[in-house]
Short mmCIF file of C-alpha atoms and ligand atoms in Angstrom, two decimals:
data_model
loop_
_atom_site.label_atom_id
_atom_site.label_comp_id
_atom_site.label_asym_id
_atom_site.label_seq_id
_atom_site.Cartn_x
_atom_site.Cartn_y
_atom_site.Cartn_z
CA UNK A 287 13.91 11.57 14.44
CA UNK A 288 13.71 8.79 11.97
CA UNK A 289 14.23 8.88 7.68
CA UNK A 290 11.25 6.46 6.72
CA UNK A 291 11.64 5.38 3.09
CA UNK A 292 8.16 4.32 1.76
CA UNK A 293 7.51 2.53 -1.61
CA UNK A 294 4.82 1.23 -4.12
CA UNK A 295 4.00 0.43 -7.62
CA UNK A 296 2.86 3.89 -7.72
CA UNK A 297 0.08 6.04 -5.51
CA UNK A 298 -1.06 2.81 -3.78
CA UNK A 299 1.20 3.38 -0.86
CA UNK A 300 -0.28 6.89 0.11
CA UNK A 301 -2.62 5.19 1.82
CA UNK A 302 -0.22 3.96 4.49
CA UNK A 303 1.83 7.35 4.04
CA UNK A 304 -1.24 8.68 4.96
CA UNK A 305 -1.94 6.36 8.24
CA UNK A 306 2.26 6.96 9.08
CA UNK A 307 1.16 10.98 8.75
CA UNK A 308 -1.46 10.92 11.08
CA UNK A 309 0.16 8.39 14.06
CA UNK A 310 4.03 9.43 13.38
CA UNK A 311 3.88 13.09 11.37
CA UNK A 312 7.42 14.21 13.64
CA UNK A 313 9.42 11.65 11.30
CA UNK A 314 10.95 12.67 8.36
CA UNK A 315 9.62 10.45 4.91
CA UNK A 316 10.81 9.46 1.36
CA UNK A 317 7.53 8.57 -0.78
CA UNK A 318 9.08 6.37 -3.68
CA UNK A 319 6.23 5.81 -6.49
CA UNK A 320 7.36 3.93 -9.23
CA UNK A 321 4.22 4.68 -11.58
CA UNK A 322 6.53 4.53 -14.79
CA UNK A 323 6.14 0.13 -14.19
CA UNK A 324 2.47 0.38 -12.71
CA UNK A 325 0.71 -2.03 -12.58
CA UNK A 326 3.11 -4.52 -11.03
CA UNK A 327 0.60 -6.55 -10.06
CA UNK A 328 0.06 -7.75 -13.48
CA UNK A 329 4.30 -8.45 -13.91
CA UNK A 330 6.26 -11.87 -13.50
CA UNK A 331 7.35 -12.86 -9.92
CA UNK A 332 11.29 -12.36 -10.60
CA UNK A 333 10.16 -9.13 -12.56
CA UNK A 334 8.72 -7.58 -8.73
CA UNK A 335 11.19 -9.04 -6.74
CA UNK A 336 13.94 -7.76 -8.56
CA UNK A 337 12.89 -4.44 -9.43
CA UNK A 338 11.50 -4.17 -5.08
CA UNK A 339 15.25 -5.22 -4.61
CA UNK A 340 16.40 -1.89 -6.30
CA UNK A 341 14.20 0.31 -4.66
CA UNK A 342 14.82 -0.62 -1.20
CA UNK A 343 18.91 -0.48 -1.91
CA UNK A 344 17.89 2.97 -3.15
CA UNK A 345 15.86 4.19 -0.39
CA UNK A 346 18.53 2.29 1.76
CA UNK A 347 21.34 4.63 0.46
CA UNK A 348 19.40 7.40 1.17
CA UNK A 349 19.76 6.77 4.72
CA UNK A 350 16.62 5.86 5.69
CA UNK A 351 16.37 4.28 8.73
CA UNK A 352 13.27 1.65 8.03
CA UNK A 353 11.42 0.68 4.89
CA UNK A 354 7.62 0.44 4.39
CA UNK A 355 6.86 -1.94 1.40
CA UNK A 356 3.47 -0.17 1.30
CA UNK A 357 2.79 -2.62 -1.14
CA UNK A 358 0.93 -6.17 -1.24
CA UNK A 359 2.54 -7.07 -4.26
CA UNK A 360 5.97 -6.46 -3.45
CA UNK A 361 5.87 -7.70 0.00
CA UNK A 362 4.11 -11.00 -1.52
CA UNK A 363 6.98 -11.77 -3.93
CA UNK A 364 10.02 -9.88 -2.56
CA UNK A 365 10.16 -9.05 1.17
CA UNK A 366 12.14 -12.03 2.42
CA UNK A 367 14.65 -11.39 -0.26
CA UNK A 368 14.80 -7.33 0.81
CA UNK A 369 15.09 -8.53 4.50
CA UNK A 370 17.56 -10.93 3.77
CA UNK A 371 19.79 -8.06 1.79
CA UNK A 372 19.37 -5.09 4.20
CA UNK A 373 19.56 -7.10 7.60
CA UNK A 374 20.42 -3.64 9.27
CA UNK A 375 17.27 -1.60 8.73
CA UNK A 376 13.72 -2.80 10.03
CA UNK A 377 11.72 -3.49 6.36
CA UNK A 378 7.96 -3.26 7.72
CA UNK A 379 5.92 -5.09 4.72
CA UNK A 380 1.77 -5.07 4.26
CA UNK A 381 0.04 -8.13 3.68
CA UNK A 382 -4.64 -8.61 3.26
CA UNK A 383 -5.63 -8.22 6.30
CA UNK A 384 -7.24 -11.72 6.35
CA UNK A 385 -6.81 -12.51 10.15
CA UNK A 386 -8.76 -9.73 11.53
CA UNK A 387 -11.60 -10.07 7.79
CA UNK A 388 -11.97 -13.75 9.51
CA UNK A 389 -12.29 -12.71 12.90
CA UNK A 390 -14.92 -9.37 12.27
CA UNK A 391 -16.88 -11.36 9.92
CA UNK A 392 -20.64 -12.22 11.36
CA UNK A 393 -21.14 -15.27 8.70
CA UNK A 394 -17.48 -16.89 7.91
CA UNK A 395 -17.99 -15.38 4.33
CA UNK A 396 -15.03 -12.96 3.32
CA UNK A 397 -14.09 -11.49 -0.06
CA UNK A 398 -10.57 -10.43 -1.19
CA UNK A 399 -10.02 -8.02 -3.46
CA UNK A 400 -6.16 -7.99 -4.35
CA UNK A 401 -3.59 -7.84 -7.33
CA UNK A 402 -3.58 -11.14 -9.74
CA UNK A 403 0.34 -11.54 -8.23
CA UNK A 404 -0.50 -11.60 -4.83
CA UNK A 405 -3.18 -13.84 -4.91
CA UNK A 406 -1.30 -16.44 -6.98
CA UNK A 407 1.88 -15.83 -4.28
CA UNK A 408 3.21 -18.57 -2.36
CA UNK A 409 3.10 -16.04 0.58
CA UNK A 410 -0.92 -15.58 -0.10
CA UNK A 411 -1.44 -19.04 -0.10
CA UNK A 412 0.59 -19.83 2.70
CA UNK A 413 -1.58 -17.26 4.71
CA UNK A 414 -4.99 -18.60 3.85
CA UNK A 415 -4.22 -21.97 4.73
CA UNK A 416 -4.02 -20.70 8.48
CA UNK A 417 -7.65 -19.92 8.25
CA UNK A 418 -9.80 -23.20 7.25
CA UNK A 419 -12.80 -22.02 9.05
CA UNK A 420 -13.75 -18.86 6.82
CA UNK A 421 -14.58 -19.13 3.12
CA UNK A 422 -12.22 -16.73 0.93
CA UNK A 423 -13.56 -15.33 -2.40
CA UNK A 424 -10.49 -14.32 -4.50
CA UNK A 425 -11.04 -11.56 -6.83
CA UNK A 426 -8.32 -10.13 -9.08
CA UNK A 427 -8.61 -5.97 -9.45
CA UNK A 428 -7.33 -6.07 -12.87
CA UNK A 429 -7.61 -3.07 -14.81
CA UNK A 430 -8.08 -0.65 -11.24
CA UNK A 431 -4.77 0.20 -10.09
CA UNK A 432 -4.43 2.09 -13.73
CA UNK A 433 -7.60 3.98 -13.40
CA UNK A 434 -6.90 4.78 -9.70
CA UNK A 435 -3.58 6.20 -11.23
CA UNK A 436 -5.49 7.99 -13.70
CA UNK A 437 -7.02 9.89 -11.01
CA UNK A 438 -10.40 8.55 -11.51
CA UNK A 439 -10.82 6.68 -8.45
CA UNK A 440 -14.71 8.01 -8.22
CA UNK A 441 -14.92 7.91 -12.43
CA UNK A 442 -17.50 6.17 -13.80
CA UNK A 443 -15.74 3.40 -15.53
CA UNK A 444 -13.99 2.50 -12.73
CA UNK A 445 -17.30 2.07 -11.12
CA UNK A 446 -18.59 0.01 -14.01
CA UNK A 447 -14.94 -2.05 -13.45
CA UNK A 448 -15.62 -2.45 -9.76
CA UNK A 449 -18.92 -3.79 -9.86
CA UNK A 450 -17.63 -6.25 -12.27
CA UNK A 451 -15.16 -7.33 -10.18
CA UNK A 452 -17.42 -7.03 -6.78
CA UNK A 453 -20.16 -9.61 -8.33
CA UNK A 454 -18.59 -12.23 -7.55
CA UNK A 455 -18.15 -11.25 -3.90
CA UNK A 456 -21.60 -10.23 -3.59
CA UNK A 457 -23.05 -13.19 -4.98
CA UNK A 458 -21.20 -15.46 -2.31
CA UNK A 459 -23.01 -13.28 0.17
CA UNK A 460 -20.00 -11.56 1.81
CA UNK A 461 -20.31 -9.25 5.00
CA UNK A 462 -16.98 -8.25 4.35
CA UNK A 463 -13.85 -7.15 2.16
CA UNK A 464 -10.14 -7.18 2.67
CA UNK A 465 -8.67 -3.98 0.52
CA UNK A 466 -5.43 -6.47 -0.69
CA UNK A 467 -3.98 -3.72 -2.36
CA UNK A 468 -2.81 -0.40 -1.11
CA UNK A 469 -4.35 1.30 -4.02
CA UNK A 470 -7.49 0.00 -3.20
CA UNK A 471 -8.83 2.37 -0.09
CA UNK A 472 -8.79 4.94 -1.97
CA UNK A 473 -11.82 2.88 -4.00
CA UNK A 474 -13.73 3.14 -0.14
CA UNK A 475 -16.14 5.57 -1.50
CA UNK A 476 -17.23 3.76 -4.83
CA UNK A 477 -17.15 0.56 -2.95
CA UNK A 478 -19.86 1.94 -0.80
CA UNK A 479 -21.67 3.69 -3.67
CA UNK A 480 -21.96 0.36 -4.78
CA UNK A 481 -22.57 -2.27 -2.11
CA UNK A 482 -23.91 0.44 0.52
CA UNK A 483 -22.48 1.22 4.08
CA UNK A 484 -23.09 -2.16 5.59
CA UNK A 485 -20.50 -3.98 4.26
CA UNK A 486 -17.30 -4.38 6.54
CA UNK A 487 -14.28 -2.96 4.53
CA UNK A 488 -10.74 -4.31 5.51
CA UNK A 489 -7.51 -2.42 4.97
CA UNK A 490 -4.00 -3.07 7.55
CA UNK A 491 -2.44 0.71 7.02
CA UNK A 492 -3.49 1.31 10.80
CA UNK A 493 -1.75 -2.07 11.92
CA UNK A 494 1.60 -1.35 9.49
CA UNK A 495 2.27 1.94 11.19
CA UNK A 496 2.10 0.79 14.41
CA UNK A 497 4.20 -2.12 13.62
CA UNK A 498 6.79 0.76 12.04
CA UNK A 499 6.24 2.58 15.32
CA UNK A 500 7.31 -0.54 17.56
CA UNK A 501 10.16 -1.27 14.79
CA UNK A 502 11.43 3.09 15.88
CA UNK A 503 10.92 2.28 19.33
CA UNK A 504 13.18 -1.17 19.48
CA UNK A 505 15.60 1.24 18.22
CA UNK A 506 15.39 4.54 20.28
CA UNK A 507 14.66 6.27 17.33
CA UNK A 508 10.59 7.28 18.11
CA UNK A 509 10.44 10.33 20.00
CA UNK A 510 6.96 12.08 20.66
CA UNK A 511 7.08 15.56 19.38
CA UNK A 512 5.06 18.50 18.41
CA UNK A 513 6.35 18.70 15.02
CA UNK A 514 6.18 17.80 11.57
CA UNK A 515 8.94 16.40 9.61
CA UNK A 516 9.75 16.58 6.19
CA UNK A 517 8.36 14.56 2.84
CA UNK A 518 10.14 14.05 0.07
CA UNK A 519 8.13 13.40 -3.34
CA UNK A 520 10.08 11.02 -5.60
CA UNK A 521 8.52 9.63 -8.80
CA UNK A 522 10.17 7.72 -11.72
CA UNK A 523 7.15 9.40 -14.09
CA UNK A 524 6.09 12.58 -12.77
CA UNK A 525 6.87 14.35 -9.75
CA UNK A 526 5.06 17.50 -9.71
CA UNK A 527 2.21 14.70 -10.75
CA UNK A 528 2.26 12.37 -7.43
CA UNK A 529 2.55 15.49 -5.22
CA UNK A 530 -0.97 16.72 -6.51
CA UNK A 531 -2.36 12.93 -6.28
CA UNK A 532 -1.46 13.28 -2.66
CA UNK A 533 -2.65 16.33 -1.79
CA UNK A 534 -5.99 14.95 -3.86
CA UNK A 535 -6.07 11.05 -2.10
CA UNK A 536 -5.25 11.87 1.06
CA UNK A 537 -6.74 13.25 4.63
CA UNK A 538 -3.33 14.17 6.00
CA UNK A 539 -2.75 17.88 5.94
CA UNK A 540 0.82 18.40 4.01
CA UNK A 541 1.15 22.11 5.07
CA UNK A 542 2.94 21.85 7.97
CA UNK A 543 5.32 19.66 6.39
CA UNK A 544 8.51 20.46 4.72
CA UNK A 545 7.50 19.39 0.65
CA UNK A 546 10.36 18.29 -2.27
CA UNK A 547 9.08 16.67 -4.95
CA UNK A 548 11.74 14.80 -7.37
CA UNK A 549 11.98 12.77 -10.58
CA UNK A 550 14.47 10.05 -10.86
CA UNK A 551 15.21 7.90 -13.85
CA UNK A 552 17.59 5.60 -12.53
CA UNK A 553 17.58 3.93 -9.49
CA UNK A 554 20.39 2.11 -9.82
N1 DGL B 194 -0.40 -1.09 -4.59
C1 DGL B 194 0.08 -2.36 -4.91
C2 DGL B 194 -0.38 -3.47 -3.98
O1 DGL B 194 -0.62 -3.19 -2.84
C3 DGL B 194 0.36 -2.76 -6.31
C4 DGL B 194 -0.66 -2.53 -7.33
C5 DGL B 194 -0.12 -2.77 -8.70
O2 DGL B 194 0.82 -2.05 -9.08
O3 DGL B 194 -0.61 -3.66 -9.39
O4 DGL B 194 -0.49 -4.60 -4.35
#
């Protein structure tokens, strides 16, 4: 069985814990949240990139045998830098799911809902400009990611916040919404409260996995098997904290697995 070492900003990245859970729960996991810096989507480029850096040699000294950048912001400004560094371990990044927005959308009109970083990204841009056909509306989810930290994902002023930041989107006449961060699914339910149940939600955590899946496979390290591996918990603000946020945010059932929970100051 494989170590997986899996990292965001902060909860964000349970979201594709959650999807690795449910397709690969046999592997063993590290969940690094670094909520002590969240938001990063709000931080300078070389800020992101620098501090991803030291979390993947981290995660990498742990022995983990592939990296999840469940993180848009991170993989936007630092995953060709992490790949370059650790060319030995398969680093599986997440990126908007704009391809498959484009292709499910009924009138060509798509709004995305990301961090302020990875919309200005070079990456980002790059990305769009392979789709000329659809029309984007960018929408910076400043001010969420805090809230969603906060554990008010479903409070009322982050419902106020979203339907500030979902004008915009609505007014263009969107059918659907790419989820560009991997805080943002766990906003599904207020999204819908808002905007109702016919609007076509994006998010990639079902695509990621299976990428990490074919990544285990290349190596002969994916085995089918009946049981459930371990998770480790490690937060640079509060442990005991981001273990409860999981077991509130998520779908996966963290019984059967083997639970640690850990703080760590340093990551150097
Ligand atoms: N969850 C992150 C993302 O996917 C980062 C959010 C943040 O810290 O601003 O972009």
């Amino acid at each position: 069985m494989a170590l997986i070492g899996v990292f965001d900003s902060g909860v964000g990245g349970l979201s594709i814990l959650d999807e690795a859970l449910r397709q690969l729960p046999e592997h063993d996991y590290i969940y690094l949240a670094d909520s002590i810096n969240a938001p990063y989507g709000e931080k300078s480029s070389d800020w992101i990139a620098s501090r991803s850096m030291e979390l993947c040699q981290y995660l990498a000294a742990q022995g983990c045998d592939a990296i999840m950048v469940a993180c848009n912001t991170a993989t936007a400004e630092a995953i060709a830098h992490i790949r370059n560094q650790l060319s030995n371990i398969p680093i599986i990044g997440v990126e908007p799911g704009i391809k498959p927005a484009a292709m499910q959308s009924t009138n060509g009109i798509v709004g995305v809902l990301a961090t302020e970083a990875t919309l200005k990204s070079d990456k980002f841009t790059a990305l769009l400009a392979t789709l000329p056909n659809c029309q984007f509306i960018k929408q910076a989810g400043a001010g969420l990611v805090p809230l969603i930290e906060a554990g008010q994902a479903n409070g009322e002023e982050t419902l106020e916040l979203l339907a500030e930041h979902l004008e915009p989107i609505q007014d263009a006449g969107a059918d659907t919404i790419v989820l560009g961060c991997t805080h943002y699914p766990f906003l599904r339910k207020a999204i819908r409260k808002l905007l109702g149940d016919s609007i076509n939600l994006i998010d990639t955590s079902d695509a990621v996995v299976r990428q990490l899946k074919r990544k285990l496979e290349a190596q002969g390290k994916h085995l089918d098997a009946d049981t459930c591996g371990s998770i480790r918990f490690i937060s640079s603000k509060d442990a005991e904290m981001l273990h409860q946020m999981a077991q509130e945010l998520m779908q996966s059932d963290l019984d059967g697995h083997n639970i640690e929970s850990q703080l760590v100051n340093s990551f150097k």
